[in-house]
Short mmCIF file of C-alpha atoms and ligand atoms in Angstrom, two decimals:
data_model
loop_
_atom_site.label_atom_id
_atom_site.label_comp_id
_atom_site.label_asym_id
_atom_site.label_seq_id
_atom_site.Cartn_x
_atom_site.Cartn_y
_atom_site.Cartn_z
CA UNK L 1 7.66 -1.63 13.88
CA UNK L 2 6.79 -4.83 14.81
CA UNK L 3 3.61 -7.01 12.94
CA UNK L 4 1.49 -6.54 15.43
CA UNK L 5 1.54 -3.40 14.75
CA UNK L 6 1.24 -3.61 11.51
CA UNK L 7 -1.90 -5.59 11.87
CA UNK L 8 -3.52 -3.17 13.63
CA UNK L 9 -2.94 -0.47 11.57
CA UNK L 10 -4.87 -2.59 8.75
CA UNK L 11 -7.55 -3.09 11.02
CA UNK L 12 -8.11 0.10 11.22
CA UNK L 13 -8.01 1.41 7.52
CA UNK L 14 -9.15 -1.60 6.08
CA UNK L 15 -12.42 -2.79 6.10
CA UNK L 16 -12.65 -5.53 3.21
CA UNK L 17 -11.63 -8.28 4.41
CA UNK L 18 -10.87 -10.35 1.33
CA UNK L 19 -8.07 -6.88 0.64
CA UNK L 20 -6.58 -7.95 4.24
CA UNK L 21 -7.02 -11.66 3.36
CA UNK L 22 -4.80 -10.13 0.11
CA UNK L 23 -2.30 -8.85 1.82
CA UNK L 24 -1.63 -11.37 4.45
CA UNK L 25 -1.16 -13.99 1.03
CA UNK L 26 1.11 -11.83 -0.03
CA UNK L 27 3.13 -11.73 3.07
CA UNK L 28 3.26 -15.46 3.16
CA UNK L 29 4.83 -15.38 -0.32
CA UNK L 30 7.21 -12.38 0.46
CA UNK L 31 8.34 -14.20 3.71
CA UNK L 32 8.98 -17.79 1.70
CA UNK L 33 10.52 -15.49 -1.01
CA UNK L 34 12.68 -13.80 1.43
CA UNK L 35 13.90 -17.41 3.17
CA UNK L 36 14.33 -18.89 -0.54
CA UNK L 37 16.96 -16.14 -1.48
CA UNK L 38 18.28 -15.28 1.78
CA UNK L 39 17.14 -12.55 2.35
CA UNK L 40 15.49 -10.37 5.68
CA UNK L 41 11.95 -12.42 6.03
CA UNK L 42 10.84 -10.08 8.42
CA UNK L 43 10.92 -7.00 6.44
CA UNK L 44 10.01 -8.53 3.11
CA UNK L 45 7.03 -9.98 5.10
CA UNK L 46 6.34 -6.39 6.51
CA UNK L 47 6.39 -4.63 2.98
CA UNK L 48 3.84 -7.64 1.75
CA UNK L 49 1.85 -7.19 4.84
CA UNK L 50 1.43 -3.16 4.53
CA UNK L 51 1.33 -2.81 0.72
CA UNK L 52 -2.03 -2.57 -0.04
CA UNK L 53 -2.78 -0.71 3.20
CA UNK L 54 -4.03 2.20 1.16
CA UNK L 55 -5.90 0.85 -1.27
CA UNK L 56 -9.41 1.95 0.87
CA UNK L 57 -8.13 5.44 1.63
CA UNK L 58 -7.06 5.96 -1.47
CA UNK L 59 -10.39 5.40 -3.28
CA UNK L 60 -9.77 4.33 -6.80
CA UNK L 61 -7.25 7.00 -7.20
CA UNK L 62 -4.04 5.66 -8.77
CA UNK L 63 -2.30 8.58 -8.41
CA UNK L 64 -1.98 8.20 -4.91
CA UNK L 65 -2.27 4.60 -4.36
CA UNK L 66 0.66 3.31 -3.23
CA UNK L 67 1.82 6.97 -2.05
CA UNK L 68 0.18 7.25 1.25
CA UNK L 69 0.70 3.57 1.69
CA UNK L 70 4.46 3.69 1.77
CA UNK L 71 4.09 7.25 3.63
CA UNK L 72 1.80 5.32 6.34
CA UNK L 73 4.55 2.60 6.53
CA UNK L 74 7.46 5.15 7.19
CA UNK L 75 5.31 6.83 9.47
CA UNK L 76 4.91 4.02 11.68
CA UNK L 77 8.44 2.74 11.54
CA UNK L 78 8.73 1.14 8.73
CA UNK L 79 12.76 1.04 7.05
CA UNK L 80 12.86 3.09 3.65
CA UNK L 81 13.27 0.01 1.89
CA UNK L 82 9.72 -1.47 3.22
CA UNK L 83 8.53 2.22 2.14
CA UNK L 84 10.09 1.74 -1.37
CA UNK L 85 8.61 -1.68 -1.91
CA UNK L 86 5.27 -0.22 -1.10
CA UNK L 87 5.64 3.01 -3.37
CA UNK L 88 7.06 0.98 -6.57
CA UNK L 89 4.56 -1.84 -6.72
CA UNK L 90 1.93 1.14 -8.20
CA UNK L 91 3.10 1.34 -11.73
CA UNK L 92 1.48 4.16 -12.19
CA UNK L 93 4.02 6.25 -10.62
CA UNK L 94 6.32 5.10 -13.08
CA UNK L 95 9.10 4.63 -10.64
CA UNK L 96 10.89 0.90 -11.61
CA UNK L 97 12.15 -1.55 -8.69
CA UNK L 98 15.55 -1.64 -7.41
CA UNK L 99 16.05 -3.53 -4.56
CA UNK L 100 15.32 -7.21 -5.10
CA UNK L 101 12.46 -6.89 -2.38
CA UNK L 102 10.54 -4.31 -4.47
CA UNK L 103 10.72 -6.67 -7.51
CA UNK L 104 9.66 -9.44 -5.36
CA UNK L 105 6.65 -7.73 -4.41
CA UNK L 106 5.81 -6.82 -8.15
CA UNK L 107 5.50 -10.21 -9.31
CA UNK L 108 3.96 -11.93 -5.45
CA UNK L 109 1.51 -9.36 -5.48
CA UNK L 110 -0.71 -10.21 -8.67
CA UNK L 111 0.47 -14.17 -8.03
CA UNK L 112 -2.01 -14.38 -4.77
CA UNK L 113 -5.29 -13.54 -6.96
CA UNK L 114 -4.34 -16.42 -9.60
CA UNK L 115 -3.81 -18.81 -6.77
CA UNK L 116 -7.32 -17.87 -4.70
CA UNK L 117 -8.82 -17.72 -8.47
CA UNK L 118 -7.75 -21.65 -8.90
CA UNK L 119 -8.77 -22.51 -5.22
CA UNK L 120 -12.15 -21.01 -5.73
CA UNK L 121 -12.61 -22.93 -8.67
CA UNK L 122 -12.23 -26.18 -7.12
CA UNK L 123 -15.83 -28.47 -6.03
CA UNK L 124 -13.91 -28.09 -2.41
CA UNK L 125 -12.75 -25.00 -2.99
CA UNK L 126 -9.69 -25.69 -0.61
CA UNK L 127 -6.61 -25.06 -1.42
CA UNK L 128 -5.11 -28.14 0.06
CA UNK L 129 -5.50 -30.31 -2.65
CA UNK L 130 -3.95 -27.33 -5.10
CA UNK L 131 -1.34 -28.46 -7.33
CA UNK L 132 1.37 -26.01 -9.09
CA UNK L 133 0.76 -27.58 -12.52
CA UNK L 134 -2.99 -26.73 -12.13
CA UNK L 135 -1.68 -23.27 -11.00
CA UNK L 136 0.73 -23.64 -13.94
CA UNK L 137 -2.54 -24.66 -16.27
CA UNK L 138 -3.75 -21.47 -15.16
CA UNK L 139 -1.54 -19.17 -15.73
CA UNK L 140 -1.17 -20.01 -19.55
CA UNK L 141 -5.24 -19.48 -19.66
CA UNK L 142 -5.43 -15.51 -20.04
CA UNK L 143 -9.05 -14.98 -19.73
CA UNK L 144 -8.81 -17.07 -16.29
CA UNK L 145 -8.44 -14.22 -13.09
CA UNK L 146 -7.41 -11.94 -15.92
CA UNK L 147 -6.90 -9.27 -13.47
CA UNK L 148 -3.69 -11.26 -12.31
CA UNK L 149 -1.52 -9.49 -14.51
CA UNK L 150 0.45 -12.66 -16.04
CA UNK L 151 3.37 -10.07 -17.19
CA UNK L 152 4.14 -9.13 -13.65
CA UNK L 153 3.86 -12.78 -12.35
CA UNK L 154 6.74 -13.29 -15.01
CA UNK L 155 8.81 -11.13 -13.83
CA UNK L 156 10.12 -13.33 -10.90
CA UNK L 157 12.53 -14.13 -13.44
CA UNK L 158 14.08 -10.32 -12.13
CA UNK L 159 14.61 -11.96 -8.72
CA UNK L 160 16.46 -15.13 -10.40
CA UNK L 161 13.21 -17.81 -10.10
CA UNK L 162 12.07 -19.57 -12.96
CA UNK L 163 8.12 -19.55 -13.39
CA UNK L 164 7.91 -22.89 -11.94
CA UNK L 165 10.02 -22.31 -9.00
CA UNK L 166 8.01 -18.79 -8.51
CA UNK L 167 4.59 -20.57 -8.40
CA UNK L 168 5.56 -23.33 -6.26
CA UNK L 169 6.57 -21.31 -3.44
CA UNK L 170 4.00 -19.21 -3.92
CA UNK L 171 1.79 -22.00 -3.49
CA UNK L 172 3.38 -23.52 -0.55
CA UNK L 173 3.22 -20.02 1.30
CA UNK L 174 -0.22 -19.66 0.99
CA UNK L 175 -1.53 -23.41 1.40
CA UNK L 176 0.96 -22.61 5.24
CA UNK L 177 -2.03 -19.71 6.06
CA UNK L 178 -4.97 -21.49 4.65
CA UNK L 179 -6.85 -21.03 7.84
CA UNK L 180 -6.23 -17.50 7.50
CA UNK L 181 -6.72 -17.32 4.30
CA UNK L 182 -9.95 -18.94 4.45
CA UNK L 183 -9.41 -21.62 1.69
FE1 FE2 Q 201 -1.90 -5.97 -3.79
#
């Protein structure tokens, strides 16, 4: 399956559009993650893109969450290792990361909320004039975007990036989509 595709699936089971605003920051970080380690960009980007694809249709439920999602994915094309991604990044199912793309989306996924979190914060709120150490600064301050699990975040170390590292190309992929992103 190709992105387009992909984008119009989550047009049409997403209506929010700060989730698809979510989920297109996290493809920008799985795609600079992907070129940063070598690995397939396109399919890291796909399993950002598509991950929270569910999150409407499931309703709250976190039993399921995550379940459809990656069954959505395979059903339209998607490899078993975008499907994976998508299934593991729910804790809830218990079911721990293997492949160095499903740990990458553990720890981008909660990392786009801290970043828009800081932005929004800003007199400008623009994330142009966003700098890691604030990012950094934020991270360290747990009531700040508290839903941004910090514990996850720190597990880019599982993918071989320091914290510092992690952020800044986190950072760097999302300031490349501002427009997009709205900030
Ligand atoms: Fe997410």
């Amino acid at each position: 399956m190709n992105r387009q595709e992909a984008l119009e699936s989550i047009r049409e089971n997403v209506e929010n559009e700060n989730l698809v605003k979510h989920m297109l920051a996290t493809e920008a970080i799985m795609c600079a993650l992907a070129r940063h380690l070598g690995e397939d960009e396109p399919e890291w980007a796909l399993a950002g893109l598509l991950h929270d694809i569910d999150v409407e249709l499931t309703a709250g439920d976190m039993s399921s969450h995550s379940k459809l999602g990656a069954d959505l994915a395979r059903d339209m094309g998607a490899s078993e290792g975008v499907a994976n991604a998508i299934l593991c990044h729910n804790e809830a199912h218990g079911i721990l990361p293997e492949t160095t793309m499903a740990k990458a989306l553990i720890c981008a996924d909660p990392l786009t909320g801290l970043i828009t979190a800081a932005v929004l914060v800003r007199p400008d709120k623009k994330i142009a004039g966003l700098e890691a150490s604030s990012v950094r600064k934020r991270f360290k301050e747990k009531s700040f975007a508290a839903g941004a699990s910090r514990e996850q975040i720190a597990r880019c170390t599982d993918i071989g990036l320091e914290l510092d590292e992690f952020l800044n190309i986190g950072l760097e992929a999302m300031k490349g989509i501002a427009p997009q992103l709205g900030l």
